[in-house]
Amino acid sequence: MFENVKDDFPVLINNPLIYLDTAASSLTPKTVIDKMNEYYMHYPVNVHRGVYELSHRATQMYEHARTVIAKYINASFDEVIFTRGATSALNLVALSYGMDYLNAGDEIIVSELEHHSQLLPWQNVAIKKKCRLVYVPLDDEGRITVDNFLSVLTSKTKVVALTYVSNVMGYITPLKPIIDAAHKVGAIVSVDAAQAAPHLPIDVRDLNADFLAFSGHKMFGPTGIGVLYGSRHLLAKMTPIELGGDMNDNVEKDHAVWKDAPYKFEAGTPPIAEALGLCEAVQYIKKLDITAIANHEKALAKYTINALKKIPGITLYNPTTETGIIAFNIDGVHPHDAVTAFDQDHIALRAGHHCAQLVIKWLKVPATLRASFYVYNTFDECDQFVQSVIKARDFFLSVGF
Amino acid sequence: MKTLENLYRQIIMDHYKNPKNKGLVDDPKYHTVHIKNPSCGDDITIQTNVTDHHVTGVRHEGSGCSICCSSASVLSTIMIGKTVEDAIYMTDHYLKMVANQPYDETIEFEDAIAYQGVRQFPARIKCASIAWQAFKQSIKGKE
């Protein structure tokens, strides 16, 4: 599977790097880099402004990117807002919908699995609007279950803000029944799909999510671009949080009229090259096939977990993960010490709390190591990684850890 | 050569396993500074007592990797008895040494010389620095 795929990634050519940190950022294929260069080489001008030919071309390409991405997630064109990333997309939902439509006493459901970019905007709304932040109790493995979700859902629940795939544990949230139940009590659901979009097919109609956010740089795309999907009827009644150029229809001395969605949420010059790059990244995923990608990662993770399980002195935190994310530690060795050993073997993986401090606290550890897989990883790399884990464990034991 | 052995020296491991002057004191004579590196979770508190322009006490507490925790212990053993000027001078040059910048090589760093290897591991400079940065703040706050 994906035998020659490494050749698509300039950084991997003639490089011994074993890259196991895709959950932070994926590597960039040449087609994406070329697309962004094409913009800067051939039509590097602003969109929606000039009536000259070159600006028209830039606008056409930018809006084509929106069309492709909308189709990819089964949304309508006007439901796809380009943002700086999943973080600004999730902040937009909280700062606009949350601040305008929530009232004192309303309840917002989140979980300890949330990335800070999903948790903190709603924590802020809860503080400012005197709402109650309610946590779904995680089960023994650290999962969000439908039953546990139902146990905290009440008639006061107005917002459900949950992750689709945990960036530490790799678990997939059973969103469909959760969203159905939330809608029955009149709550809206905002989904953090930053770890889902690169690895799972996303269908916003089938999921019936009200909002769904993801980032380009975790799915072969560039940094500085992300998407907020919002259902049309909600976007229509929401006010923009950033005001400025391009997002208005008419400006008077004492008031102004906004454009319709998505444009009212895209103030200022957007990240044009990045939108084109993200579009190309989606084309690349379509070419490889998202289900094949998911199966490949899952197979690598399972293979690696089975090997790690046999090594004494290693603690695995998510042996039942259903995606390509493995959270673990070498017993008695702080992850920051461990990661230096892997670095010596040209293996890049993440150590820390992964911008999800609540789940690290739930695990009752100071931090974890995280290995995450993508298409460019191979079974041979998994073997090398496991050997490196054993070598690191032995080294730290030998110096007295 | 850049090897793990150059980083994880015996002195560092000794201080990591058996830290000196660990544990904070509830004494108003001590000045307390807390530094956290949120990206990796290192979290160090340094307390310093200065009497007659000399460092007379250093305490530390915190959690983090071996480089970070041991460096707090090492600095506590070195600094006690030094004048404030010498302590600050040594701290400034220690921070330069681990960051691979030119530093005064005539300084007798005692056990802290073990952290020379950090310069080969740019990703770990911060680990070796935060206790010393906290110490410098604490001593300045005490002056």
XYZ file of C-alpha atoms in Angstrom:
544
model
C 0.000 0.000 0.000
C 1.278 3.484 -0.895
C 4.697 2.069 -1.932
C 5.963 5.068 -3.850
C 4.121 7.720 -1.919
C 7.281 8.996 -0.180
C 8.445 10.316 -3.560
C 5.556 12.797 -3.461
C 7.044 14.565 -0.425
C 10.160 16.680 -1.112
C 11.239 16.654 2.557
C 11.426 12.837 2.549
C 13.656 12.543 -0.499
C 17.168 11.453 0.526
C 16.249 12.015 4.142
C 16.476 9.289 6.817
C 13.618 11.028 8.703
C 10.911 8.811 10.170
C 8.115 11.280 10.677
C 5.644 10.208 13.362
C 4.155 13.599 14.213
C 1.406 13.987 11.626
C -1.141 14.625 14.380
C 0.675 17.939 14.907
C 1.287 18.698 11.232
C 1.399 16.474 8.178
C 4.160 16.728 5.603
C 3.426 18.598 2.391
C 3.298 16.885 -1.016
C 4.934 18.587 -3.989
C 1.609 19.100 -5.767
C 0.446 21.335 -2.918
C 3.692 23.335 -2.925
C 3.496 23.648 -6.720
C -0.068 24.929 -6.541
C 0.863 27.673 -4.116
C 3.862 28.582 -6.271
C 1.564 28.732 -9.290
C -0.467 31.429 -7.551
C 2.591 33.500 -6.656
C 4.214 32.982 -10.071
C 1.222 33.581 -12.307
C -1.670 35.458 -10.650
C -0.416 36.784 -7.303
C -3.125 39.411 -6.852
C -6.063 40.012 -4.580
C -9.453 38.339 -4.866
C -12.945 39.855 -5.088
C -11.534 43.333 -5.775
C -10.031 44.012 -9.152
C -12.131 43.849 -12.283
C -9.055 43.147 -14.358
C -8.355 39.758 -15.883
C -5.636 38.677 -13.431
C -7.753 39.384 -10.356
C -10.624 37.556 -11.964
C -8.402 34.508 -12.365
C -7.240 34.645 -8.738
C -10.862 34.978 -7.585
C -11.920 32.082 -9.772
C -9.207 29.829 -8.357
C -10.012 30.848 -4.768
C -13.716 30.151 -5.204
C -12.964 26.935 -7.075
C -11.088 25.819 -3.953
C -14.205 26.516 -1.908
C -16.316 24.486 -4.356
C -13.983 21.495 -4.221
C -13.779 21.531 -0.416
C -17.556 21.996 -0.043
C -18.156 19.018 -2.292
C -15.561 16.964 -0.419
C -17.421 17.364 2.892
C -20.870 17.306 1.234
C -21.645 20.916 2.150
C -22.999 23.746 0.032
C -20.646 26.346 -1.383
C -21.942 29.123 0.910
C -21.504 26.974 4.031
C -17.706 26.815 3.720
C -15.782 29.638 5.413
C -12.036 29.876 5.010
C -10.291 30.645 8.303
C -6.735 30.764 9.630
C -7.143 27.195 10.877
C -9.377 25.023 13.047
C -8.548 27.261 16.020
C -9.966 30.422 14.484
C -12.907 28.443 13.070
C -13.851 27.143 16.529
C -13.304 30.591 18.044
C -15.633 32.069 15.445
C -18.439 29.730 16.516
C -17.987 30.520 20.206
C -17.433 34.265 19.820
C -20.297 34.782 17.379
C -22.949 32.146 18.074
C -21.951 31.594 21.703
C -21.786 35.242 22.722
C -24.970 36.205 20.841
C -27.261 33.279 21.540
C -26.302 31.893 24.954
C -27.744 33.174 28.212
C -27.052 32.818 31.916
C -27.856 29.307 33.120
C -27.497 27.669 29.707
C -25.325 24.585 29.585
C -22.410 23.880 27.245
C -21.251 20.269 26.979
C -17.549 19.630 26.366
C -15.163 16.815 27.331
C -11.726 16.356 28.845
C -10.583 15.031 25.468
C -10.949 18.476 23.903
C -8.023 20.281 22.379
C -7.559 23.733 23.922
C -8.852 25.289 20.701
C -12.269 23.745 21.318
C -12.293 23.928 25.121
C -11.028 27.450 25.807
C -13.382 29.425 23.519
C -16.373 27.786 25.248
C -14.837 28.132 28.701
C -14.574 31.844 27.899
C -18.217 32.009 26.772
C -19.265 30.159 29.932
C -17.442 32.666 32.137
C -18.655 35.762 30.313
C -22.265 34.639 29.766
C -22.565 32.844 33.124
C -23.265 29.501 31.459
C -22.405 26.135 32.958
C -19.594 24.157 31.351
C -20.534 20.479 31.632
C -18.067 17.644 31.025
C -19.051 14.292 29.517
C -17.652 11.729 31.965
C -15.031 9.679 30.108
C -15.227 5.889 30.404
C -12.416 3.697 31.793
C -10.472 3.884 28.528
C -10.927 7.632 28.298
C -13.658 7.547 25.671
C -16.757 9.639 25.111
C -19.675 7.187 24.998
C -23.243 7.837 23.930
C -24.574 6.747 27.334
C -22.204 9.052 29.191
C -23.159 11.885 26.879
C -26.876 11.272 27.496
C -26.222 11.338 31.250
C -25.242 15.033 31.050
C -27.611 16.169 28.300
C -30.475 18.261 29.716
C -33.157 20.648 28.490
C -30.701 23.429 29.466
C -28.026 22.175 27.027
C -27.647 24.782 24.302
C -24.268 23.878 22.827
C -22.393 20.595 22.459
C -18.735 21.172 21.559
C -16.871 17.908 21.048
C -13.937 16.505 19.182
C -14.467 14.038 16.347
C -11.122 12.288 16.920
C -9.059 12.820 20.092
C -5.623 14.224 19.279
C -4.067 12.366 22.239
C -6.003 9.096 22.431
C -7.026 8.692 18.789
C -10.558 7.625 19.728
C -13.429 8.354 17.354
C -16.394 10.009 19.074
C -19.750 8.329 18.253
C -21.041 11.639 16.932
C -24.155 10.654 14.987
C -26.273 9.484 17.930
C -24.834 12.322 20.043
C -25.840 14.925 17.461
C -29.326 13.395 17.074
C -29.874 13.482 20.832
C -28.525 17.036 21.121
C -30.859 18.256 18.413
C -33.823 16.689 20.215
C -33.251 19.052 23.163
C -32.665 21.992 20.833
C -28.885 22.205 21.249
C -26.480 22.934 18.429
C -23.341 20.832 17.916
C -19.908 22.191 17.031
C -17.442 19.506 15.954
C -13.662 19.804 16.107
C -12.671 17.697 13.104
C -8.992 18.729 13.013
C -7.883 15.117 13.627
C -10.773 13.622 11.641
C -10.615 15.395 8.288
C -7.146 14.026 7.434
C -8.140 10.457 8.239
C -11.907 9.887 7.897
C -14.463 10.634 5.230
C -16.397 13.725 6.355
C -20.045 14.100 5.367
C -21.637 17.042 7.170
C -25.133 16.200 5.896
C -24.971 12.613 7.068
C -23.422 13.690 10.385
C -25.960 16.517 10.658
C -23.438 18.695 12.541
C -24.241 22.378 12.904
C -20.596 23.448 12.787
C -17.491 21.497 11.858
C -13.928 22.804 11.793
C -10.639 21.529 10.446
C -7.127 22.713 9.529
C -5.228 22.416 6.270
C -1.819 21.624 7.718
C -2.853 18.299 9.242
C -4.182 16.987 5.898
C -1.272 17.624 3.474
C -2.202 21.288 3.146
C -0.335 24.438 4.096
C -0.372 26.213 7.466
C -2.523 29.309 7.887
C -5.691 27.881 6.355
C -8.635 26.058 7.815
C -12.318 25.597 7.216
C -15.426 26.259 9.201
C -18.494 24.492 7.928
C -21.686 26.022 9.304
C -25.223 25.061 8.423
C -26.817 27.733 6.269
C -29.644 28.770 8.588
C -27.225 29.339 11.503
C -24.642 31.250 9.467
C -27.452 33.484 8.168
C -28.353 34.708 11.638
C -24.805 35.013 12.984
C -22.829 38.241 13.176
C -19.220 38.403 12.017
C -16.507 38.700 14.676
C -14.011 40.416 12.384
C -15.033 43.513 10.492
C -13.134 45.101 7.669
C -12.593 44.964 3.954
C -14.539 42.725 1.597
C -17.113 41.496 4.142
C -19.537 44.412 3.766
C -22.115 45.365 1.150
C -22.712 48.978 2.020
C -20.961 51.289 4.474
C -22.564 54.431 5.881
C -21.268 56.843 8.522
C -23.153 55.176 11.370
C -23.824 51.670 10.155
C -22.897 49.072 7.584
C -24.502 46.051 5.957
C -22.690 42.740 5.777
C -22.457 40.434 2.812
C -24.086 37.013 3.077
C -22.181 33.981 4.343
C -19.513 32.897 3.754
C -18.128 36.322 2.815
C -19.277 38.196 5.916
C -16.940 35.935 7.924
C -13.907 36.511 5.680
C -12.806 40.061 6.473
C -9.608 41.297 4.862
C -7.466 39.602 2.268
C -7.869 35.860 2.765
C -5.016 33.318 2.642
C -5.351 32.833 -1.134
C -2.332 30.644 -1.886
C -3.190 28.584 1.191
C -6.790 28.037 0.043
C -5.465 26.828 -3.313
C -2.978 24.621 -1.479
C -5.720 23.126 0.688
C -7.804 22.432 -2.411
C -4.835 20.598 -3.919
C -4.397 18.673 -0.648
C -8.019 17.532 -0.872
C -7.397 16.409 -4.459
C -4.381 14.462 -3.221
C -6.467 12.757 -0.523
C -9.120 11.926 -3.106
C -6.475 10.421 -5.349
C -5.110 8.215 -2.556
C -8.623 7.479 -1.220
C -9.454 8.448 2.352
C -10.633 4.958 3.346
C -7.399 3.430 2.097
C -5.478 6.097 4.073
C -7.445 5.303 7.235
C -6.915 1.554 6.840
C -3.191 2.021 6.272
C -2.744 4.138 9.419
C -4.853 1.804 11.485
C -2.819 -1.194 10.322
C 0.454 0.577 11.178
C -0.821 1.599 14.605
C -2.123 -1.882 15.388
C 1.136 -3.480 14.278
C 3.154 -1.061 16.422
C 0.884 -1.413 19.454
C 1.201 -5.202 19.316
C 4.987 -4.870 19.293
C 5.062 -2.232 22.067
C 2.794 -4.389 24.259
C 5.505 -7.047 24.354
C 8.161 -4.635 25.631
C 8.462 -4.454 29.434
C 8.819 -0.933 30.777
C 6.488 0.714 28.279
C 3.054 2.063 29.233
C 0.474 2.395 26.466
C -2.432 4.734 27.209
C -4.704 3.904 24.257
C -4.114 0.300 23.142
C -7.617 0.192 21.634
C -7.201 3.318 19.481
C -9.058 3.096 16.179
C -6.909 5.660 14.369
C -3.187 6.119 13.802
C -2.389 7.813 17.132
C -0.428 6.037 19.880
C 0.031 7.635 23.328
C 2.704 6.040 25.506
C 5.599 6.561 27.886
C 8.806 4.785 28.796
C 8.317 4.041 32.493
C 10.273 6.393 34.736
C 11.495 8.517 31.826
C 10.087 11.973 31.271
C 8.814 12.224 27.664
C 11.119 15.153 26.975
C 14.116 13.025 27.854
C 12.781 10.178 25.738
C 12.115 12.304 22.681
C 15.795 13.325 22.502
C 16.715 9.646 22.186
C 14.280 9.211 19.281
C 15.614 12.356 17.665
C 19.067 10.716 17.609
C 17.526 7.942 15.496
C 15.918 10.511 13.142
C 12.488 9.684 14.511
C 10.291 12.719 15.034
C 7.525 12.333 17.559
C 5.772 14.577 19.993
C 6.287 14.886 23.725
C 4.140 17.001 25.968
C 0.496 17.615 26.708
C -0.466 18.075 23.034
C -2.545 21.208 23.747
C -4.994 18.979 25.605
C -4.013 19.395 29.256
C -7.282 18.026 30.615
C -6.808 14.549 29.170
C -3.182 14.504 30.341
C -4.498 15.323 33.824
C -7.151 12.616 33.393
C -4.347 10.149 32.593
C -2.559 11.383 35.755
C 0.803 11.765 34.007
C 2.946 14.907 33.544
C 3.034 14.419 29.773
C 3.060 11.664 27.150
C 4.872 10.642 24.025
C 2.715 10.486 20.930
C 3.413 8.684 17.683
C 1.017 9.317 14.813
C 0.993 7.748 11.370
C 0.051 8.820 7.870
C 0.373 7.529 4.316
C 4.122 8.114 4.089
C 4.844 5.783 7.035
C 5.704 2.127 6.458
C 5.771 -1.130 8.408
C 9.558 -1.011 8.147
C 9.479 2.349 9.923
C 7.281 0.833 12.639
C 9.954 -1.840 13.184
C 12.677 0.804 13.398
C 10.562 2.825 15.798
C 10.005 -0.183 18.076
C 13.755 -0.911 18.037
C 14.375 2.716 18.946
C 11.928 2.453 21.865
C 13.832 -0.571 23.207
C 17.167 1.175 22.696
C 15.924 4.320 24.467
C 14.514 2.326 27.388
C 17.822 0.469 27.768
C 19.879 3.657 27.538
C 17.883 5.465 30.204
C 17.992 2.397 32.457
C 21.769 2.244 31.985
C 22.326 5.843 33.079
C 20.184 5.379 36.164
C 16.628 6.452 35.359
C 30.346 13.832 18.788
C 26.668 14.302 19.455
C 25.693 11.369 21.615
C 23.141 10.813 24.338
C 26.040 10.049 26.691
C 27.243 13.637 26.264
C 23.903 14.884 27.476
C 23.074 12.448 30.257
C 26.281 12.791 32.280
C 26.716 11.040 35.612
C 26.592 14.320 37.580
C 23.250 15.174 35.961
C 21.821 11.767 36.781
C 23.089 11.959 40.385
C 21.326 15.256 40.939
C 18.204 13.990 39.153
C 17.972 10.876 41.318
C 19.107 12.540 44.563
C 18.392 16.246 44.354
C 19.966 18.599 46.901
C 18.110 21.476 48.586
C 14.787 20.207 47.272
C 11.554 21.388 48.821
C 10.340 24.917 49.406
C 10.540 26.741 52.736
C 7.901 28.933 54.269
C 10.296 31.721 55.172
C 9.709 35.368 54.210
C 13.466 35.911 53.931
C 13.411 33.802 50.767
C 12.342 35.317 47.455
C 10.268 32.910 45.335
C 10.085 32.721 41.520
C 8.008 30.221 39.604
C 8.669 29.494 35.918
C 6.663 27.201 33.725
C 7.326 26.023 30.211
C 3.805 25.247 29.067
C 4.893 23.584 25.836
C 6.603 20.692 27.608
C 5.215 20.897 31.119
C 8.464 21.762 32.928
C 7.497 23.625 36.062
C 10.130 24.947 38.455
C 10.021 27.108 41.554
C 13.261 28.579 42.935
C 13.637 30.265 46.322
C 16.659 32.345 47.164
C 17.842 33.981 50.359
C 20.416 36.747 50.215
C 22.194 37.989 53.347
C 24.924 40.649 53.349
C 25.131 40.520 49.604
C 25.756 36.783 49.622
C 23.515 33.933 48.540
C 22.806 32.108 51.771
C 20.064 29.757 50.702
C 18.591 28.241 47.525
C 15.609 25.882 47.505
C 13.808 24.360 44.544
C 10.716 22.332 43.754
C 9.035 21.308 40.559
C 8.435 18.723 37.923
C 9.930 18.167 34.533
C 12.534 16.247 32.627
C 15.867 15.138 34.087
C 17.781 18.038 32.549
C 15.435 20.611 34.036
C 15.081 19.088 37.517
C 18.764 18.231 37.928
C 19.869 21.707 36.856
C 17.862 23.217 39.720
C 19.636 20.935 42.182
C 23.072 21.653 40.688
C 22.578 25.390 40.813
C 21.414 25.260 44.422
C 24.641 23.538 45.495
C 26.873 25.893 43.525
C 25.308 29.202 44.419
C 25.170 29.015 48.185
C 28.021 31.148 49.539
C 28.590 33.157 46.358
C 28.311 36.943 46.211
C 25.311 38.266 44.329
C 27.616 39.638 41.585
C 29.391 36.307 41.101
C 26.086 34.428 41.127
C 24.572 36.640 38.451
C 27.757 36.587 36.369
C 27.917 32.815 36.477
C 24.216 32.500 35.659
C 24.545 34.743 32.609
C 27.480 32.744 31.304
C 25.902 29.374 32.109
C 22.867 30.418 30.038
C 25.197 31.373 27.180
C 27.128 28.113 27.502
C 24.042 25.896 27.163
C 22.684 28.049 24.328
C 25.923 27.545 22.360
C 26.886 31.219 22.521
C 30.348 32.582 23.410
C 30.845 32.575 27.190
C 33.550 33.201 29.747
C 35.363 29.880 29.758
C 37.548 30.868 32.700
C 34.610 30.523 35.092
C 34.785 27.556 37.468
C 31.321 26.126 36.806
C 31.826 23.186 39.193
C 29.126 20.520 38.564
C 27.281 22.812 36.146
C 29.973 22.173 33.533
C 28.144 18.886 32.926
C 25.501 20.859 31.033
C 27.997 21.832 28.350
C 26.644 18.926 26.300
C 23.250 20.598 26.051
C 24.588 22.942 23.365
C 24.560 19.990 20.950
C 20.840 19.529 21.562
C 19.164 22.825 20.667
C 15.715 21.407 21.470
C 16.838 20.933 25.090
C 18.371 24.373 25.779
C 15.156 25.516 27.406
C 15.138 22.482 29.729
C 18.609 23.385 31.006
C 17.811 27.081 31.295
C 14.564 27.624 33.144
C 15.790 26.873 36.681
C 18.717 29.257 36.177
C 16.440 31.927 34.719
C 14.179 31.576 37.742
C 17.228 31.821 40.020
C 18.376 35.022 38.338
C 14.925 36.564 38.743
C 14.760 35.489 42.364
C 18.150 36.973 43.243
C 17.370 40.229 41.445
C 14.047 40.462 43.221
C 15.926 40.039 46.481
C 18.409 42.848 45.903
